Coordinates of C-alpha atoms in Angstrom, one line a residue:
M1 CA 0.0 0.0 0.0
A2 CA 1.4 3.4 -1.0
E3 CA 2.1 5.7 1.9
P4 CA 0.0 8.9 1.8
K5 CA 1.9 12.1 1.8
N6 CA -0.5 13.9 4.1
G7 CA 0.1 13.1 7.8
K8 CA -3.6 13.6 8.7
T9 CA -4.6 11.2 6.0
Q10 CA -2.2 8.6 7.3
G11 CA -3.5 9.1 10.9
A12 CA -7.1 8.7 9.8
E13 CA -6.2 5.6 7.8
N14 CA -4.4 4.1 10.8
E15 CA -7.4 4.9 13.1
R16 CA -9.7 3.2 10.6
V17 CA -7.7 0.1 10.5
R18 CA -6.9 0.0 14.3
T19 CA -10.4 0.7 15.6
G20 CA -12.8 0.7 12.6
L21 CA -15.9 -1.6 12.5
S22 CA -16.4 -2.0 8.8
E23 CA -15.7 -5.2 7.0
E24 CA -12.7 -3.7 5.2
S25 CA -11.2 -2.3 8.5
I26 CA -11.5 -5.6 10.2
R27 CA -9.9 -7.5 7.3
L28 CA -7.0 -5.1 7.2
A29 CA -6.5 -5.1 11.0
F30 CA -6.6 -8.9 11.0
L31 CA -3.9 -9.2 8.4
D32 CA -1.9 -6.5 10.2
N33 CA -2.0 -8.4 13.5
L34 CA -1.3 -11.7 11.9
F35 CA 1.9 -10.2 10.3
Y36 CA 3.2 -7.8 13.0
V37 CA 2.0 -9.6 16.2
Q38 CA 2.0 -13.3 15.2
G39 CA 4.8 -13.0 12.7
R40 CA 2.9 -15.0 10.1
F41 CA 1.4 -14.6 6.7
L42 CA -1.9 -16.2 5.8
E43 CA -0.5 -19.1 3.8
V44 CA 1.6 -20.5 6.7
A45 CA -0.6 -19.4 9.6
S46 CA -1.8 -22.1 12.0
L47 CA -5.3 -22.1 13.4
N48 CA -4.0 -20.6 16.7
D49 CA -2.2 -17.9 14.7
K50 CA -5.4 -16.9 13.0
Y51 CA -7.4 -17.1 16.3
K52 CA -4.9 -14.8 18.1
A53 CA -4.7 -12.4 15.2
L54 CA -8.5 -12.0 15.3
A55 CA -8.5 -11.7 19.1
Y56 CA -6.0 -8.9 19.0
T57 CA -8.0 -7.2 16.3
I58 CA -11.1 -7.3 18.6
R59 CA -9.0 -6.3 21.6
D60 CA -7.8 -3.2 19.8
R61 CA -11.4 -2.0 19.6
L62 CA -12.0 -2.9 23.2
L63 CA -8.9 -1.0 24.4
H64 CA -9.9 2.1 22.4
R65 CA -13.2 2.2 24.3
W66 CA -11.5 1.2 27.6
V67 CA -9.1 4.2 27.4
N68 CA -12.0 6.6 26.7
T69 CA -14.0 5.1 29.6
T70 CA -11.1 5.5 32.0
R71 CA -10.7 9.1 30.9
T72 CA -14.3 9.8 31.6
Y73 CA -14.1 8.1 35.0
Q74 CA -11.1 10.2 35.9
Q75 CA -12.9 13.4 35.0
V76 CA -16.1 12.6 36.8
N77 CA -14.6 10.6 39.7
P78 CA -17.8 8.5 40.3
R79 CA -18.4 6.0 43.1
T80 CA -17.1 2.7 41.8
V81 CA -18.5 -0.8 42.4
C82 CA -15.7 -3.3 43.3
Y83 CA -16.7 -7.0 43.0
F84 CA -14.5 -9.4 45.0
S85 CA -14.8 -13.0 43.9
A86 CA -12.5 -16.0 44.2
E87 CA -13.7 -17.2 40.8
Y88 CA -15.1 -15.9 37.5
L89 CA -16.7 -18.1 34.8
P90 CA -16.9 -15.7 31.8
G91 CA -16.8 -18.3 29.1
P92 CA -14.9 -17.7 25.9
F93 CA -14.4 -14.0 25.2
M94 CA -14.3 -13.8 21.4
G95 CA -18.0 -14.5 20.6
N96 CA -19.3 -12.3 23.4
N97 CA -17.0 -9.4 22.4
L98 CA -18.1 -9.6 18.8
L99 CA -21.7 -9.6 19.9
N100 CA -21.3 -6.6 22.2
L101 CA -19.3 -4.6 19.6
G102 CA -22.0 -5.4 17.0
I103 CA -19.5 -6.6 14.4
A104 CA -20.1 -10.3 14.2
E105 CA -21.4 -10.3 10.7
N106 CA -18.8 -7.9 9.4
T107 CA -16.1 -10.0 11.0
R108 CA -17.6 -13.2 9.5
S109 CA -17.6 -11.6 6.0
A110 CA -14.1 -10.2 6.4
L111 CA -12.7 -13.6 7.3
A112 CA -14.7 -15.4 4.6
G113 CA -13.1 -13.2 2.0
L114 CA -9.8 -14.6 3.2
G115 CA -11.0 -18.2 3.2
I116 CA -11.3 -18.4 7.0
D117 CA -14.3 -19.8 8.9
L118 CA -15.2 -17.6 11.9
D119 CA -16.9 -20.6 13.6
E120 CA -13.7 -22.6 13.5
L121 CA -11.8 -19.8 15.3
L122 CA -14.6 -19.5 17.9
E123 CA -14.4 -23.2 18.5
H124 CA -10.7 -23.0 19.0
E125 CA -10.8 -20.6 22.0
E126 CA -10.0 -22.2 25.3
E127 CA -12.5 -21.9 28.2
P128 CA -10.8 -19.5 30.7
G129 CA -9.9 -21.5 33.8
L130 CA -10.9 -18.8 36.2
G131 CA -14.1 -20.3 37.7
N132 CA -16.0 -23.5 38.4
G133 CA -19.7 -23.2 38.9
G134 CA -22.7 -20.9 39.7
L135 CA -20.8 -18.5 41.9
G136 CA -18.3 -17.8 39.1
R137 CA -21.0 -17.5 36.5
L138 CA -22.9 -15.1 38.7
A139 CA -19.8 -12.9 38.9
A140 CA -19.4 -12.9 35.1
C141 CA -23.1 -12.0 34.6
F142 CA -22.7 -9.1 37.0
M143 CA -19.6 -7.9 35.1
D144 CA -21.6 -8.0 31.8
S145 CA -24.6 -6.3 33.4
L146 CA -22.6 -3.5 35.1
A147 CA -20.8 -2.6 31.9
T148 CA -24.1 -2.7 29.9
L149 CA -25.8 -0.4 32.5
Q150 CA -22.7 1.8 32.3
I151 CA -22.0 1.6 36.0
P152 CA -18.4 2.2 36.9
A153 CA -17.1 -1.1 38.2
T154 CA -13.9 -3.1 38.7
S155 CA -13.9 -6.8 39.4
Y156 CA -11.1 -8.3 41.4
G157 CA -9.9 -11.9 41.7
I158 CA -7.0 -14.3 41.0
R159 CA -5.6 -15.1 37.6
Y160 CA -5.2 -18.8 38.0
E161 CA -2.5 -20.4 35.8
F162 CA -4.4 -23.7 35.8
G163 CA -8.2 -24.2 36.0
I164 CA -9.8 -26.6 38.4
F165 CA -9.1 -29.6 36.2
N166 CA -10.1 -31.2 32.9
Q167 CA -12.4 -34.1 33.4
E168 CA -12.1 -37.5 31.6
I169 CA -14.4 -40.4 32.1
R170 CA -12.5 -43.7 32.1
H171 CA -14.3 -47.0 32.9
G172 CA -17.2 -44.9 34.2
E173 CA -15.0 -43.0 36.7
Q174 CA -13.9 -39.3 36.8
V175 CA -10.2 -38.9 36.1
E176 CA -8.7 -35.4 36.6
T177 CA -6.1 -34.0 34.2
T178 CA -4.4 -30.6 34.2
D179 CA -6.4 -27.7 32.8
N180 CA -3.6 -25.8 31.1
W181 CA -5.8 -23.2 29.6
L182 CA -2.9 -20.7 29.2
R183 CA -0.7 -23.0 27.2
Y184 CA -1.1 -20.8 24.0
G185 CA -1.3 -17.6 26.0
N186 CA -4.3 -15.3 26.5
P187 CA -4.6 -12.5 24.0
W188 CA -7.4 -10.8 25.9
E189 CA -5.3 -9.8 28.9
V190 CA -2.9 -6.9 29.5
R191 CA -0.2 -7.5 32.1
R192 CA 0.6 -4.5 34.3
P193 CA 4.0 -5.2 36.0
N194 CA 4.1 -1.6 37.3
I195 CA 0.9 -2.3 39.4
A196 CA 2.3 -4.6 42.1
Y197 CA 1.7 -5.0 45.8
E198 CA 3.4 -6.7 48.7
V199 CA 1.7 -9.6 50.3
K200 CA 2.8 -10.7 53.8
L201 CA 2.6 -14.2 55.3
G202 CA 3.2 -15.7 58.7
G203 CA 5.6 -14.3 61.3
H204 CA 4.5 -12.4 64.4
T205 CA 3.3 -9.0 65.5
E206 CA 4.9 -6.5 67.9
Q207 CA 3.6 -3.4 69.7
Y208 CA 5.3 -0.1 69.6
Q209 CA 4.6 3.6 70.3
D210 CA 4.4 6.1 67.5
D211 CA 5.8 9.6 67.7
A212 CA 2.7 10.9 69.4
G213 CA 2.9 8.2 72.1
R214 CA 0.0 6.1 70.7
L215 CA 0.1 2.3 70.9
R216 CA 0.6 0.8 67.4
V217 CA 1.1 -2.8 66.1
R218 CA 3.6 -3.8 63.5
W219 CA 3.3 -7.1 61.5
I220 CA 6.7 -8.8 61.1
P221 CA 6.1 -11.5 58.4
S222 CA 8.2 -14.6 57.9
E223 CA 7.7 -14.3 54.2
T224 CA 6.7 -11.8 51.6
F225 CA 5.9 -12.0 47.9
Q226 CA 4.0 -9.7 45.5
G227 CA 0.8 -9.7 43.4
I228 CA 1.0 -8.4 39.8
A229 CA -2.1 -7.0 38.1
I230 CA -3.4 -8.6 34.9
D231 CA -6.3 -6.7 33.3
T232 CA -9.0 -7.8 30.9
P233 CA -11.5 -5.3 29.4
I234 CA -15.2 -6.1 29.9
L235 CA -17.4 -4.4 27.3
G236 CA -21.1 -3.7 27.8
H237 CA -23.6 -4.6 25.1
G238 CA -24.5 -1.8 22.6
V239 CA -22.6 0.8 24.6
N240 CA -19.0 2.2 24.6
T241 CA -18.5 1.6 28.3
V242 CA -15.6 -0.9 29.1
N243 CA -15.1 -1.9 32.7
L244 CA -12.2 -3.8 34.2
L245 CA -11.5 -7.3 35.3
R246 CA -8.3 -7.0 37.3
L247 CA -6.8 -10.4 38.4
W248 CA -3.7 -10.9 40.4
T249 CA -0.8 -13.3 39.7
A250 CA 1.7 -14.2 42.4
E251 CA 5.4 -13.7 42.1
A252 CA 8.4 -13.7 44.4
S253 CA 9.6 -10.2 45.5
E254 CA 13.1 -11.3 44.3
G255 CA 12.7 -14.1 41.8
F256 CA 16.2 -15.4 41.3
D257 CA 18.6 -15.8 44.3
F258 CA 21.9 -14.9 42.6
H259 CA 24.0 -15.6 45.7
A260 CA 22.5 -19.0 46.2
F261 CA 23.2 -19.8 42.6
N262 CA 26.9 -18.7 43.0
R263 CA 27.2 -21.0 46.1
G264 CA 26.1 -23.9 43.9
D265 CA 22.6 -24.1 45.3
Y266 CA 21.0 -24.2 41.9
Y267 CA 17.6 -25.5 43.1
G268 CA 17.6 -23.1 46.1
A269 CA 18.2 -20.2 43.7
V270 CA 14.6 -20.5 42.3
T271 CA 12.8 -22.0 45.3
R272 CA 11.4 -18.8 46.5
E273 CA 10.0 -18.0 43.1
V274 CA 8.4 -21.4 42.7
R275 CA 6.9 -21.3 46.2
S276 CA 5.4 -17.8 45.6
E277 CA 4.0 -18.6 42.2
T278 CA 2.2 -21.7 43.7
I279 CA -0.4 -19.3 45.3
S280 CA -2.0 -18.4 41.9
K281 CA -1.3 -21.8 40.2
V282 CA -4.6 -23.7 40.6
L283 CA -8.3 -22.8 41.1
Y284 CA -9.6 -24.4 44.2
P285 CA -6.7 -26.7 45.3
N286 CA -7.9 -29.8 47.1
D287 CA -8.4 -28.7 50.7
E288 CA -8.8 -32.1 52.2
P289 CA -5.1 -32.1 53.5
D290 CA -4.0 -29.3 55.8
I291 CA -1.6 -28.0 53.2
G292 CA -4.6 -27.5 50.9
K293 CA -6.5 -25.6 53.5
R294 CA -3.5 -23.4 54.1
L295 CA -3.2 -22.6 50.4
R296 CA -6.9 -21.8 50.1
L297 CA -6.8 -19.3 52.9
L298 CA -3.6 -17.8 51.5
Q299 CA -5.2 -17.4 48.1
Q300 CA -8.1 -15.5 49.7
H301 CA -5.8 -13.2 51.6
F302 CA -3.6 -12.7 48.5
F303 CA -6.2 -11.3 46.2
V304 CA -8.0 -9.3 48.9
T305 CA -4.9 -7.5 50.1
C306 CA -3.7 -6.7 46.5
S307 CA -7.2 -5.4 45.6
L308 CA -7.6 -3.2 48.7
Q309 CA -4.1 -1.8 48.3
D310 CA -5.0 -1.0 44.7
M311 CA -8.2 0.7 45.7
I312 CA -6.4 2.8 48.3
R313 CA -3.8 3.9 45.6
I314 CA -6.6 4.9 43.3
H315 CA -8.5 6.7 46.0
R316 CA -5.3 8.7 47.0
S317 CA -4.9 9.8 43.4
T318 CA -8.3 11.6 43.6
G319 CA -6.9 13.9 46.4
Q320 CA -9.6 12.9 48.8
P321 CA -8.8 11.9 52.4
L322 CA -8.9 8.2 53.3
E323 CA -11.7 8.8 55.7
R324 CA -13.9 9.1 52.6
F325 CA -12.8 5.8 51.1
H326 CA -16.3 4.4 51.4
E327 CA -17.7 7.3 49.4
K328 CA -15.4 6.3 46.5
F329 CA -15.8 2.5 46.6
S330 CA -18.5 0.0 47.4
V331 CA -17.3 -3.6 47.6
Q332 CA -19.5 -6.6 47.0
L333 CA -18.2 -9.8 48.7
N334 CA -19.2 -12.8 46.5
D335 CA -19.6 -15.4 49.3
T336 CA -17.2 -15.7 52.2
H337 CA -14.0 -16.3 50.1
P338 CA -13.2 -12.6 50.2
A339 CA -14.5 -12.0 53.7
I340 CA -11.0 -11.6 55.1
A341 CA -11.3 -8.2 53.4
V342 CA -13.0 -6.9 56.5
A343 CA -10.0 -7.5 58.7
E344 CA -7.5 -6.6 55.9
L345 CA -9.1 -3.1 55.3
M346 CA -9.0 -2.5 59.1
R347 CA -5.3 -3.5 59.1
L348 CA -4.5 -1.2 56.2
L349 CA -6.4 1.7 57.7
V350 CA -5.2 1.4 61.3
D351 CA -1.7 -0.1 61.0
K352 CA -0.5 1.3 57.7
N353 CA -2.4 4.6 57.5
F354 CA -2.7 5.3 61.3
M355 CA -6.4 5.9 61.3
D356 CA -8.1 5.6 64.7
W357 CA -10.1 2.4 65.3
D358 CA -13.6 3.9 65.4
T359 CA -13.1 5.9 62.2
A360 CA -11.6 2.9 60.4
W361 CA -14.5 0.7 61.5
H362 CA -17.0 3.2 60.2
V363 CA -15.3 3.3 56.9
T364 CA -15.0 -0.5 56.7
R365 CA -18.7 -1.2 57.6
Q366 CA -19.8 1.4 55.0
T367 CA -17.6 -0.2 52.3
F368 CA -18.6 -3.8 52.2
A369 CA -21.8 -5.7 51.3
Y370 CA -22.0 -9.5 51.5
T371 CA -23.7 -12.0 49.2
N372 CA -24.4 -15.4 50.9
H373 CA -24.6 -18.5 48.6
T374 CA -25.6 -21.3 50.9
L375 CA -28.3 -22.3 53.4
L376 CA -26.3 -25.3 54.7
P377 CA -24.8 -24.5 58.1
E378 CA -22.0 -27.1 57.5
A379 CA -21.1 -25.4 54.2
L380 CA -20.4 -22.0 55.8
E381 CA -16.7 -21.4 55.6
K382 CA -14.6 -21.4 58.7
W383 CA -10.9 -21.6 59.5
S384 CA -9.2 -23.1 62.5
I385 CA -7.5 -20.7 64.9
P386 CA -4.1 -22.4 64.7
L387 CA -4.1 -22.1 60.9
F388 CA -5.2 -18.5 61.1
Q389 CA -2.6 -17.7 63.7
S390 CA 0.2 -19.3 61.7
L391 CA -0.7 -17.6 58.4
L392 CA -2.3 -14.2 59.4
P393 CA -1.4 -13.4 63.0
R394 CA -2.3 -9.7 62.7
H395 CA -5.6 -10.4 61.1
L396 CA -6.5 -12.8 64.0
E397 CA -5.8 -10.0 66.5
I398 CA -8.0 -7.6 64.6
I399 CA -10.8 -10.2 64.3
Y400 CA -10.6 -10.7 68.1
E401 CA -10.9 -7.0 68.7
I402 CA -13.8 -6.7 66.2
N403 CA -15.5 -9.6 68.0
I404 CA -15.1 -8.1 71.5
R405 CA -16.7 -4.9 70.4
H406 CA -19.4 -6.7 68.5
L407 CA -20.3 -9.0 71.4
D408 CA -20.5 -6.0 73.7
E409 CA -23.2 -4.7 71.4
V410 CA -24.9 -8.1 71.5
R411 CA -24.9 -8.2 75.3
V412 CA -26.6 -4.8 75.4
R413 CA -29.3 -6.0 73.1
Y414 CA -29.6 -9.4 74.8
P415 CA -28.5 -9.0 78.4
F416 CA -27.8 -12.3 80.3
D417 CA -28.5 -14.3 77.1
T418 CA -25.4 -16.5 76.5
G419 CA -27.1 -18.3 73.7
H420 CA -27.2 -15.3 71.5
V421 CA -23.7 -14.4 72.4
E422 CA -22.4 -17.8 71.4
R423 CA -24.4 -18.0 68.2
L424 CA -23.5 -14.4 67.0
S425 CA -19.8 -14.6 67.9
I426 CA -17.3 -14.5 65.0
I427 CA -15.3 -17.1 66.9
D428 CA -16.9 -20.6 67.2
E429 CA -15.9 -22.0 70.6
S430 CA -18.3 -25.0 70.7
G431 CA -15.4 -27.3 70.2
P432 CA -12.0 -26.7 68.5
R433 CA -12.0 -22.9 67.9
Y434 CA -12.7 -21.5 64.4
V435 CA -13.1 -18.2 62.7
R436 CA -16.6 -18.1 61.2
M437 CA -16.1 -16.1 57.9
A438 CA -19.9 -15.6 57.3
H439 CA -20.1 -14.0 60.7
L440 CA -17.2 -11.8 60.0
A441 CA -18.8 -10.7 56.7
C442 CA -22.2 -10.0 58.4
V443 CA -20.6 -7.9 61.1
G444 CA -18.4 -6.0 58.7
S445 CA -20.9 -5.2 56.0
F446 CA -23.7 -2.6 55.6
A447 CA -25.9 -5.0 53.6
I448 CA -26.5 -8.8 53.3
N449 CA -28.3 -10.6 50.5
G450 CA -29.1 -14.0 49.1
V451 CA -29.3 -14.7 45.4
A452 CA -33.0 -15.0 45.0
E453 CA -36.1 -13.8 46.8
L454 CA -36.7 -17.3 48.3
H455 CA -33.1 -17.7 49.3
S456 CA -32.9 -14.3 51.0
R457 CA -36.1 -15.1 52.9
L458 CA -34.7 -18.4 54.1
L459 CA -31.5 -16.8 55.2
K460 CA -33.5 -14.7 57.6
E461 CA -35.2 -17.8 58.9
T462 CA -32.3 -20.2 59.1
V463 CA -28.5 -19.8 59.0
L464 CA -28.5 -16.0 59.5
R465 CA -31.6 -15.7 61.6
D466 CA -29.8 -14.3 64.7
F467 CA -28.1 -11.6 62.5
H468 CA -31.5 -10.7 61.0
D469 CA -33.0 -10.3 64.4
L470 CA -30.1 -8.1 65.4
W471 CA -29.9 -6.0 62.2
P472 CA -33.0 -6.5 60.1
H473 CA -32.2 -3.3 58.1
K474 CA -29.1 -5.0 56.7
F475 CA -30.9 -7.8 54.9
Q476 CA -31.9 -7.2 51.3
N477 CA -32.7 -9.3 48.2
K478 CA -30.7 -9.4 45.0
T479 CA -32.2 -11.8 42.5
N480 CA -29.5 -13.7 40.6
G481 CA -30.0 -13.4 36.9
V482 CA -28.1 -14.4 33.8
T483 CA -27.1 -12.2 30.8
P484 CA -29.4 -12.6 27.8
R485 CA -26.5 -11.8 25.6
R486 CA -24.5 -15.0 26.2
F487 CA -27.4 -17.3 27.1
I488 CA -29.8 -16.2 24.3
M489 CA -28.1 -14.1 21.6
L490 CA -24.8 -16.0 21.5
S491 CA -26.0 -19.5 22.3
N492 CA -29.1 -19.4 20.2
P493 CA -28.9 -16.8 17.5
G494 CA -31.9 -18.2 15.7
L495 CA -34.1 -17.6 18.7
A496 CA -32.6 -14.2 19.2
Q497 CA -33.5 -13.3 15.6
L498 CA -37.1 -14.5 16.0
L499 CA -37.5 -12.5 19.2
T500 CA -36.1 -9.3 17.6
E501 CA -38.3 -9.7 14.5
T502 CA -41.4 -10.3 16.7
I503 CA -41.0 -7.7 19.4
G504 CA -38.0 -5.5 18.5
T505 CA -34.6 -5.2 20.2
D506 CA -35.5 -3.8 23.6
W507 CA -35.5 -7.2 25.2
E508 CA -31.7 -7.6 24.8
N509 CA -31.2 -5.3 27.8
D510 CA -34.6 -5.8 29.6
L511 CA -36.0 -9.3 29.8
S512 CA -39.3 -8.0 31.1
K513 CA -40.0 -6.9 27.5
L514 CA -40.4 -10.6 26.7
R515 CA -43.9 -10.4 28.1
A516 CA -44.8 -8.9 24.7
L517 CA -44.5 -12.5 23.3
E518 CA -47.7 -13.5 25.1
Q519 CA -49.9 -12.2 22.4
Y520 CA -48.2 -14.6 20.0
A521 CA -48.7 -17.7 22.1
D522 CA -51.5 -19.0 19.9
D523 CA -50.0 -17.7 16.6
P524 CA -49.4 -20.9 14.4
V525 CA -46.7 -19.2 12.3
F526 CA -44.8 -18.1 15.4
Q527 CA -45.3 -21.5 17.0
E528 CA -43.9 -23.3 14.0
R529 CA -40.8 -21.1 13.8
W530 CA -40.2 -21.5 17.5
R531 CA -40.4 -25.3 17.1
E532 CA -38.0 -25.3 14.1
I533 CA -35.4 -23.2 16.0
K534 CA -35.7 -25.6 18.9
R535 CA -35.2 -28.6 16.6
E536 CA -32.1 -27.0 15.1
R537 CA -30.6 -26.5 18.5
K538 CA -31.4 -30.1 19.6
I539 CA -29.9 -31.5 16.4
A540 CA -26.8 -29.4 17.0
L541 CA -26.5 -30.8 20.6
A542 CA -27.0 -34.3 19.3
S543 CA -24.2 -33.8 16.8
R544 CA -21.8 -32.6 19.5
I545 CA -22.7 -35.5 21.8
Q546 CA -22.0 -37.9 18.9
R547 CA -18.6 -36.2 18.2
R548 CA -17.5 -36.0 21.9
C549 CA -19.0 -39.1 23.4
G550 CA -19.8 -41.4 20.5
V551 CA -23.4 -41.7 21.7
T552 CA -26.3 -41.4 19.3
V553 CA -29.1 -39.2 20.6
D554 CA -32.6 -38.9 19.1
P555 CA -33.3 -35.2 18.6
T556 CA -37.1 -35.8 18.7
S557 CA -36.9 -37.0 22.3
L558 CA -37.3 -34.8 25.4
Y559 CA -34.0 -33.6 26.6
D560 CA -33.8 -33.9 30.4
V561 CA -30.6 -31.9 31.2
Q562 CA -28.9 -31.5 34.6
A563 CA -25.6 -29.5 34.2
K564 CA -24.1 -28.4 37.5
R565 CA -21.4 -29.4 40.0
I566 CA -21.8 -32.9 41.2
H567 CA -22.7 -32.8 44.8
E568 CA -24.9 -34.7 47.2
Y569 CA -27.3 -31.8 47.8
K570 CA -27.7 -30.9 44.1
R571 CA -29.9 -34.0 43.6
Q572 CA -28.1 -35.8 40.8
H573 CA -28.8 -38.9 42.9
L574 CA -32.6 -38.3 42.8
N575 CA -32.4 -37.8 39.1
V576 CA -30.7 -41.2 38.6
L577 CA -33.3 -42.8 40.8
H578 CA -36.0 -41.3 38.5
I579 CA -34.3 -42.9 35.5
V580 CA -34.3 -46.3 37.2
T581 CA -37.9 -45.8 38.2
L582 CA -39.0 -45.1 34.6
Y583 CA -36.9 -48.0 33.4
N584 CA -38.7 -50.4 35.8
R585 CA -42.1 -49.1 34.7
I586 CA -41.2 -50.0 31.1
K587 CA -40.0 -53.4 32.2
C588 CA -43.2 -54.1 34.1
N589 CA -45.4 -52.8 31.4
P590 CA -43.8 -52.7 27.9
A591 CA -47.0 -51.2 26.4
I592 CA -46.9 -48.2 28.7
E593 CA -47.2 -44.8 26.9
M594 CA -44.3 -42.6 27.8
T595 CA -42.6 -39.6 26.3
P596 CA -39.2 -40.7 24.9
R597 CA -36.5 -39.0 27.0
T598 CA -32.8 -38.4 26.8
F599 CA -31.1 -37.8 30.1
I600 CA -28.0 -35.6 29.9
F601 CA -25.7 -35.0 32.9
G602 CA -22.9 -32.5 33.0
G603 CA -20.6 -31.6 35.9
K604 CA -17.4 -32.2 37.8
A605 CA -16.9 -33.6 41.3
A606 CA -14.2 -32.1 43.5
P607 CA -11.1 -34.4 43.5
G608 CA -11.4 -35.2 47.2
Y609 CA -15.2 -35.6 47.3
F610 CA -15.6 -39.4 47.4
M611 CA -19.4 -39.5 47.4
A612 CA -19.7 -37.1 44.4
K613 CA -17.2 -39.2 42.4
L614 CA -19.2 -42.2 43.4
M615 CA -22.3 -40.5 41.9
I616 CA -20.5 -40.1 38.6
R617 CA -19.8 -43.9 38.6
L618 CA -23.5 -44.5 39.3
I619 CA -24.6 -42.2 36.5
N620 CA -22.3 -44.0 34.0
A621 CA -23.3 -47.4 35.3
V622 CA -27.0 -46.7 34.8
G623 CA -26.2 -45.2 31.4
A624 CA -24.4 -48.4 30.3
A625 CA -27.0 -50.8 31.6

């Protein structure tokens, strides 16, 4: 291409290629990224080269909007939602970003002109190993929704090097293999080595007096490492707002011990780096052994302290005093995994920034809100006191102080009632002593919610009843929803097209608009199109099952699908018993009239969960019978 003489013309051309949305701009940008980023030309490019070239092409358009969004936030300085979650389950990024940018068809046409099938590239993308189940998917749906509603938000978590595991079924049993989802790299993320924070571990505390004679506490850790920020842009649907998913990866403060190497200790020279990087290696390490429990708690502290230090840095850049921190940020704790944030924010405010306790506690309680995910008392997270003491000694002291002041308040409300004191205490002393993380989250938050109206009501009546009696004003409901973009528009484009043709496009951002379909419930033309789209999807699933499992499925049968984590309380066992019951009915009465059904199970069992893995064996045994 001849180079234009006019500099403005050149700049406009570059802008068109780098961020344009037309078919031609996308084609030129794709070829540009293939050549200059991947170092390949079309004739020799692998499937992965083509995938990454397209991913970078899309990412350029995201970053353009991201920079503009950040500029706007800096000028306006709005209050920001910060979502703390140990896991995210966003699904593959490419299809969702194409959809939200509104360039899916232009991209398909641009690639087709080069002899490339977009669907093949979409199929090639690895599932990000950042989450496991419903909790992670809830976090991802919130990210999508916040960006679409143009609410300033940053989501914080851990950038796991390996996902929970890949599942194989051998002889009817689950076998876990490594989920190396990053083996080809991740083109959607941007590493920020200049955004790094110290993470302390173990050691002891000591008291001292500051210059004003006030008693202070200093944490002397036995080990320190650092968390490095890795950012992923999250684009809203049909808007230019891009929010941020900031994940932390662990590294040694000093990676390579040169002196140890010179002494001939070649393994010792890298030991510290290997030990530090273990923290962000694996999503949900097996916590059956004590070392697994220790790693789980360390992971939680790791991403929480990095996130809060990052937020304090951002707040300081606004020029506002730290006493107004809660006016700048509102933090949603996704379950109890990030509940240690209550103690960590107090530590940062009191120990590091020398704020008085009462002011720091006011700021803390006005910063956090807590989402509960379970009604099972035995599933509420708790950590043994010896483990907590060995790993986070200063946090344990802070939790003790919070608990003392909290129980004084309880005793005023319920004088001479030891039952309420015991049940509301952050420390469980009914046997071996534990820190109850749900209690810490309730005490340190301004709001508490479940994930559905029924769930929120049952929380008040069961596991958190005493907290509701104490602070009824804290309890709210936040109904868990899923994004219609991924779960309708992306997964079923035929249905999305039918909905748009029938009732317009408003439903994409407001599912209440789907009530407009009611007037078409008896329309034979609409009914037939709906059935045809459903048949196409069932045939597509049957084809995938045949390719992946070698099992032939009748698309005209009723699909009975249960896809969720394998667990005793999630009722896969009841579902299997239902299958056995139906089978016995057919055996007893071969002439019985029954709708043909295909039962489909999907889900993983935790590696150390014996009963759940036994359930997988049962499902496969029934399927093979």
